[in-house]
Amino acid sequence: MRPFTYERATSVADALRRTAGATDDGASAAYLAGGTNLIDHLRLGIREIDRLIDVSHLDLTEVTELEGGGLRVGALARNADVAAHPLVRRRFPVVSAAMLAGASGQLRNMATMGGNLLQRTRCVYFQDPSTPCNKREPGSGCSAIEGLGTYNALIGASDACVAVHPSDLCVALAALDVTVVVEGPLGERRIDFADLHRLPGDHPEQDTTLDRSELITTLEIAGPGFAGHSRYRKLRERASYAFATVSVAAALDVQDGRVADVRLGLGGVAHKPHRARCAEDALRGGPATHEAYAAAIAAELEQARPGPDNAYKVLQLQRAVPAVLDALTEEDA
């Protein structure tokens, strides 16, 4: 592991000052919160930094209510604490369920909300420094295109990268109205969740739209509405501590047998958490039936470009999405 300095920030402003100082000196810096992803990358040699700035003790851990029934969640709140919080469980059960489906209890006790948003892909080639990877070393090539394609993206991939986003929480947030609040050298910036993550394009090394020194401080989840009637389902290769092959986050509002509103987030599908807007548009105002749900996900997957190794994901989604919506419909009956 390459040597680096460790610094402990005393405030958000102090963290930003230390990061700006590193940049001014031509050094690279990173924020340390739970460290469940970053420390692994430092050990594996996937990432190298000059300065590690510890923000884990900043006062950004509270879950508070917003006007209209929404919640403000501090970026340093631990995943385990947020998943168990009574307001989260009652108003946004899909968020709680997604976090409980992710990783182990020990990791959830360390991982933070803000850090979860910044997880990097678990593509086997990204995590193997001996192989070419445009995300790790821009311009070197993408080993996954001709290599093991089992976990590759279906939607939004490019000739430079076919990796998928690993987070369970982010799939749930993609199905909700969420604002990510960040602080940077120019002050506060508010980012719609859909605009936080990037598709790979020609620059897969850029996972998000954040500037290098920006720090996530809070997440604001808008009033629950029908989000209280939501579910998360994760398909994986083993029962625990495995990343999703595909996952579904759904919230559904059925009135008089018809879909008044619906939200769908899909995981294991793309380089960013995927909002299934085509399927949502197909369902709104239509019948709340299994056939309609199956037709909607089929319409969504018309944009999918599966390869020989990951075509199974299409079948998984064709079965999982209607099953989740059927279960929500039965609850409404």
Coordinates of C-alpha atoms in Angstrom, one line a residue:
M1 CA 0.0 0.0 0.0
R2 CA 1.3 3.4 -0.9
P3 CA 1.9 5.6 2.2
F4 CA -0.5 8.5 2.9
T5 CA -1.2 11.0 5.6
Y6 CA -4.2 10.7 7.9
E7 CA -6.0 13.9 9.0
R8 CA -9.2 14.2 11.1
A9 CA -11.6 17.0 10.1
T10 CA -13.3 18.9 12.9
S11 CA -16.1 20.3 10.7
V12 CA -17.5 20.3 7.2
A13 CA -15.6 23.5 6.5
D14 CA -12.4 22.0 7.9
A15 CA -12.8 18.9 5.7
L16 CA -13.3 21.1 2.6
R17 CA -10.2 23.2 3.6
R18 CA -8.1 20.2 4.0
T19 CA -9.2 18.7 0.6
A20 CA -8.6 22.1 -1.1
G21 CA -5.1 22.2 0.4
A22 CA -4.3 18.8 -0.9
T23 CA -5.5 19.8 -4.4
D24 CA -3.5 23.0 -4.3
D25 CA -0.4 21.0 -3.5
G26 CA -1.0 18.6 -6.4
A27 CA -1.9 15.8 -4.1
S28 CA -4.9 13.4 -4.2
A29 CA -7.2 13.3 -1.2
A30 CA -10.2 11.2 -0.1
Y31 CA -12.8 11.4 2.6
L32 CA -13.0 8.6 5.1
A33 CA -16.4 7.7 6.6
G34 CA -17.2 4.1 7.3
G35 CA -14.4 3.0 5.0
T36 CA -16.1 -0.3 4.0
N37 CA -15.3 0.3 0.3
L38 CA -12.4 2.7 0.3
I39 CA -10.1 0.8 2.6
D40 CA -10.5 -2.3 0.5
H41 CA -9.5 -0.4 -2.6
L42 CA -6.4 1.0 -0.9
R43 CA -5.4 -2.4 0.2
L44 CA -6.0 -3.9 -3.3
G45 CA -4.1 -1.1 -5.0
I46 CA -7.2 -0.1 -6.9
R47 CA -6.8 3.5 -5.6
E48 CA -3.9 5.5 -4.4
I49 CA -4.2 8.7 -2.4
D50 CA -1.8 11.1 -0.6
R51 CA -4.1 12.4 2.1
L52 CA -7.0 10.6 3.9
I53 CA -9.4 13.0 5.6
D54 CA -11.5 11.4 8.3
V55 CA -15.0 12.9 8.4
S56 CA -16.6 10.0 10.4
H57 CA -16.9 12.1 13.6
L58 CA -18.8 15.0 12.1
D59 CA -22.3 15.8 13.3
L60 CA -24.1 14.4 10.3
T61 CA -25.9 11.4 11.8
E62 CA -29.4 12.6 12.6
V63 CA -32.7 11.5 11.0
T64 CA -35.2 14.3 11.2
E65 CA -38.6 15.1 9.8
L66 CA -39.3 17.4 6.9
E67 CA -42.5 19.3 6.1
G68 CA -44.9 17.1 4.3
G69 CA -43.8 13.9 5.9
G70 CA -40.4 13.6 4.3
L71 CA -37.1 12.8 6.1
R72 CA -33.7 14.4 6.2
V73 CA -31.0 11.8 6.8
G74 CA -27.4 12.7 7.7
A75 CA -24.8 11.4 5.4
L76 CA -22.9 9.8 8.3
A77 CA -25.8 8.0 9.7
R78 CA -25.0 4.3 9.8
N79 CA -26.9 2.0 7.5
A80 CA -28.0 -0.3 10.3
D81 CA -29.4 2.7 12.3
V82 CA -31.3 4.1 9.4
A83 CA -32.7 0.7 8.4
A84 CA -34.1 0.3 12.0
H85 CA -35.4 3.8 12.4
P86 CA -39.1 3.7 13.0
L87 CA -39.9 6.7 10.7
V88 CA -37.9 5.1 7.9
R89 CA -39.6 1.7 8.4
R90 CA -43.1 3.2 8.5
R91 CA -42.8 5.9 5.8
F92 CA -40.2 4.4 3.4
P93 CA -40.2 0.6 4.0
V94 CA -38.5 0.1 0.6
V95 CA -35.4 1.9 2.0
S96 CA -35.2 -0.1 5.1
A97 CA -35.7 -3.4 3.2
A98 CA -33.0 -2.5 0.7
M99 CA -30.4 -1.8 3.4
L100 CA -31.2 -5.0 5.3
A101 CA -30.7 -6.9 2.1
G102 CA -27.3 -5.5 1.6
A103 CA -24.0 -6.9 3.0
S104 CA -23.6 -8.3 6.5
G105 CA -24.8 -6.9 9.8
Q106 CA -21.2 -6.0 10.6
L107 CA -20.8 -4.0 7.5
R108 CA -24.2 -2.3 7.9
N109 CA -23.0 -1.2 11.4
M110 CA -20.0 0.6 9.8
A111 CA -21.3 1.8 6.4
T112 CA -22.7 5.2 6.1
M113 CA -25.6 6.6 4.0
G114 CA -23.3 9.0 2.1
G115 CA -20.7 6.3 1.5
N116 CA -23.3 3.9 0.2
L117 CA -24.1 6.3 -2.6
L118 CA -20.4 6.5 -3.6
Q119 CA -19.8 2.7 -3.7
R120 CA -17.8 1.6 -6.7
T121 CA -18.5 -1.3 -8.9
R122 CA -17.8 -4.9 -7.8
C123 CA -16.8 -5.9 -11.4
V124 CA -14.2 -8.6 -11.0
Y125 CA -11.9 -6.9 -13.5
F126 CA -12.1 -3.5 -11.7
Q127 CA -11.0 -5.3 -8.5
D128 CA -8.1 -7.1 -10.2
P129 CA -5.2 -4.6 -10.8
S130 CA -3.5 -7.2 -13.1
T131 CA -6.3 -6.8 -15.8
P132 CA -7.1 -3.8 -18.1
C133 CA -10.0 -1.7 -16.8
N134 CA -11.0 1.7 -18.1
K135 CA -12.7 2.5 -14.8
R136 CA -9.5 1.9 -12.9
E137 CA -7.1 3.0 -15.6
P138 CA -8.7 5.1 -18.3
G139 CA -7.7 4.1 -21.8
S140 CA -6.5 0.6 -20.8
G141 CA -9.6 -1.3 -22.1
C142 CA -12.5 -3.2 -20.7
S143 CA -11.8 -6.8 -19.8
A144 CA -15.4 -7.6 -19.0
I145 CA -16.6 -7.1 -22.6
E146 CA -14.8 -10.2 -23.9
G147 CA -14.3 -11.8 -20.5
L148 CA -16.7 -13.1 -17.8
G149 CA -20.0 -11.3 -18.7
T150 CA -22.3 -12.8 -16.1
Y151 CA -22.7 -9.6 -14.1
N152 CA -22.5 -7.1 -17.0
A153 CA -25.0 -4.3 -17.5
L154 CA -28.1 -4.6 -19.7
I155 CA -28.8 -0.9 -20.2
G156 CA -26.7 2.1 -20.8
A157 CA -23.4 0.3 -21.2
S158 CA -20.7 1.6 -23.6
D159 CA -17.7 0.3 -25.5
A160 CA -15.6 1.6 -22.6
C161 CA -17.4 -0.1 -19.7
V162 CA -20.2 -2.6 -19.0
A163 CA -20.0 -2.6 -15.2
V164 CA -23.1 -2.2 -12.9
H165 CA -23.7 -0.2 -9.8
P166 CA -23.6 -2.4 -6.7
S167 CA -25.7 -0.6 -4.1
D168 CA -29.1 -1.9 -2.8
L169 CA -29.9 1.4 -1.1
C170 CA -29.5 3.4 -4.3
V171 CA -32.0 1.2 -6.1
A172 CA -34.6 2.1 -3.5
L173 CA -33.7 5.8 -3.6
A174 CA -34.0 5.7 -7.4
A175 CA -37.7 4.9 -6.9
L176 CA -38.3 7.9 -4.6
D177 CA -38.0 11.7 -4.7
V178 CA -34.6 12.3 -3.2
T179 CA -32.3 15.3 -3.1
V180 CA -28.6 14.8 -2.3
V181 CA -27.2 17.9 -0.5
V182 CA -23.4 18.4 -0.9
E183 CA -21.0 21.1 0.3
G184 CA -18.1 22.2 -1.8
P185 CA -15.7 25.2 -2.2
L186 CA -18.5 27.2 -3.8
G187 CA -21.0 26.4 -1.1
E188 CA -24.0 24.1 -0.9
R189 CA -25.3 22.3 -4.0
R190 CA -28.5 20.3 -4.2
I191 CA -28.6 17.4 -6.7
D192 CA -31.6 15.4 -7.8
F193 CA -30.8 11.7 -7.1
A194 CA -31.3 10.8 -10.7
D195 CA -28.5 13.2 -11.6
L196 CA -25.9 12.0 -9.0
H197 CA -24.6 9.0 -10.8
R198 CA -23.4 8.8 -14.4
L199 CA -23.6 6.3 -17.2
P200 CA -20.1 5.3 -18.4
G201 CA -19.9 6.9 -21.9
D202 CA -16.3 7.5 -22.7
H203 CA -15.4 8.3 -19.1
P204 CA -16.3 5.3 -16.9
E205 CA -13.8 6.4 -14.3
Q206 CA -16.3 9.1 -13.3
D207 CA -18.9 7.4 -11.2
T208 CA -20.8 10.5 -10.2
T209 CA -21.3 14.2 -11.0
L210 CA -19.6 15.3 -7.8
D211 CA -16.6 17.5 -8.0
R212 CA -13.5 16.0 -6.3
S213 CA -13.7 18.1 -3.1
E214 CA -17.5 18.0 -2.6
L215 CA -18.8 16.2 0.5
I216 CA -22.3 14.7 0.8
T217 CA -23.8 16.1 4.0
T218 CA -27.5 15.0 3.9
L219 CA -30.1 13.2 1.9
E220 CA -33.6 14.6 1.8
I221 CA -36.4 12.1 1.0
A222 CA -39.6 13.9 0.0
G223 CA -43.0 13.2 1.7
P224 CA -44.0 9.6 1.6
G225 CA -47.3 9.7 -0.4
F226 CA -47.7 6.1 -1.6
A227 CA -44.0 5.3 -0.8
G228 CA -45.3 3.8 2.5
H229 CA -46.7 1.1 0.2
S230 CA -43.4 -0.2 -1.2
R231 CA -41.2 -3.3 -1.4
Y232 CA -37.7 -4.4 -2.3
R233 CA -36.8 -7.7 -3.8
K234 CA -33.2 -8.8 -4.4
L235 CA -32.2 -11.8 -6.5
R236 CA -28.7 -13.1 -5.8
E237 CA -26.6 -16.2 -6.0
R238 CA -26.7 -17.0 -2.3
A239 CA -28.9 -16.1 0.6
S240 CA -26.7 -13.6 2.3
Y241 CA -23.8 -11.2 1.8
A242 CA -24.0 -11.3 -2.0
F243 CA -24.6 -8.5 -4.5
A244 CA -27.7 -8.5 -6.6
T245 CA -27.9 -10.2 -10.0
V246 CA -31.0 -8.0 -10.4
S247 CA -33.1 -6.2 -7.8
V248 CA -36.5 -4.4 -7.8
A249 CA -37.6 -1.4 -5.7
A250 CA -41.3 -0.6 -6.2
A251 CA -44.0 1.7 -4.7
L252 CA -47.5 1.3 -6.0
D253 CA -50.8 3.2 -5.6
V254 CA -53.9 1.3 -6.8
Q255 CA -57.3 3.0 -6.9
D256 CA -60.4 1.2 -8.0
G257 CA -58.4 -1.5 -9.7
R258 CA -56.2 0.9 -11.7
V259 CA -52.7 2.1 -11.2
A260 CA -52.9 5.7 -10.0
D261 CA -49.1 6.0 -9.6
V262 CA -46.1 3.7 -9.5
R263 CA -42.3 4.0 -9.0
L264 CA -39.8 1.4 -10.1
G265 CA -36.1 1.2 -9.5
L266 CA -34.0 -1.6 -10.9
G267 CA -30.6 -2.8 -9.7
G268 CA -27.9 -5.0 -11.4
V269 CA -29.0 -3.5 -14.7
A270 CA -26.8 -0.4 -15.4
H271 CA -23.8 1.6 -14.4
K272 CA -26.1 3.7 -12.3
P273 CA -29.3 2.8 -10.3
H274 CA -32.0 2.6 -13.0
R275 CA -35.3 4.3 -12.8
A276 CA -37.7 2.3 -15.0
R277 CA -39.6 5.3 -16.4
C278 CA -40.8 3.6 -19.5
A279 CA -42.5 0.9 -17.4
E280 CA -44.0 3.5 -15.1
D281 CA -45.5 5.5 -18.0
A282 CA -47.0 2.3 -19.4
L283 CA -48.6 1.4 -16.1
R284 CA -50.1 4.8 -14.9
G285 CA -53.8 4.9 -15.5
G286 CA -54.0 1.3 -16.7
P287 CA -55.3 -1.9 -15.0
A288 CA -53.5 -3.2 -11.9
T289 CA -53.1 -6.7 -13.3
H290 CA -50.3 -9.2 -13.7
E291 CA -50.6 -9.0 -17.5
A292 CA -50.2 -5.2 -17.4
Y293 CA -47.1 -5.5 -15.1
A294 CA -45.5 -8.1 -17.4
A295 CA -46.2 -5.9 -20.5
A296 CA -44.7 -2.8 -18.8
I297 CA -41.4 -4.5 -17.9
A298 CA -41.2 -6.0 -21.4
A299 CA -41.5 -2.4 -22.8
E300 CA -38.8 -1.2 -20.4
L301 CA -36.4 -4.0 -21.5
E302 CA -36.7 -3.2 -25.2
Q303 CA -33.7 -1.0 -24.6
A304 CA -31.7 -3.8 -23.0
R305 CA -28.7 -5.2 -24.9
P306 CA -27.9 -8.5 -23.2
G307 CA -24.9 -10.6 -24.1
P308 CA -24.6 -14.4 -24.1
D309 CA -23.6 -14.5 -20.4
N310 CA -26.1 -12.1 -18.9
A311 CA -29.3 -12.7 -20.8
Y312 CA -30.6 -14.5 -17.7
K313 CA -31.1 -11.1 -16.1
V314 CA -33.8 -10.3 -18.6
L315 CA -35.8 -13.4 -17.5
Q316 CA -35.2 -12.5 -13.9
L317 CA -36.6 -9.0 -14.3
Q318 CA -39.6 -10.3 -16.4
R319 CA -40.5 -12.5 -13.4
A320 CA -39.4 -10.3 -10.4
V321 CA -41.1 -7.0 -11.4
P322 CA -44.6 -8.5 -11.9
A323 CA -44.2 -10.6 -8.8
V324 CA -43.4 -7.5 -6.6
L325 CA -46.2 -5.5 -8.1
D326 CA -48.6 -8.4 -7.7
A327 CA -47.7 -8.6 -4.0
L328 CA -48.3 -4.8 -3.6
T329 CA -51.6 -5.1 -5.4
E330 CA -52.8 -7.9 -3.2
E331 CA -51.9 -5.8 -0.1
D332 CA -54.1 -3.0 -1.5
A333 CA -57.1 -5.3 -2.2

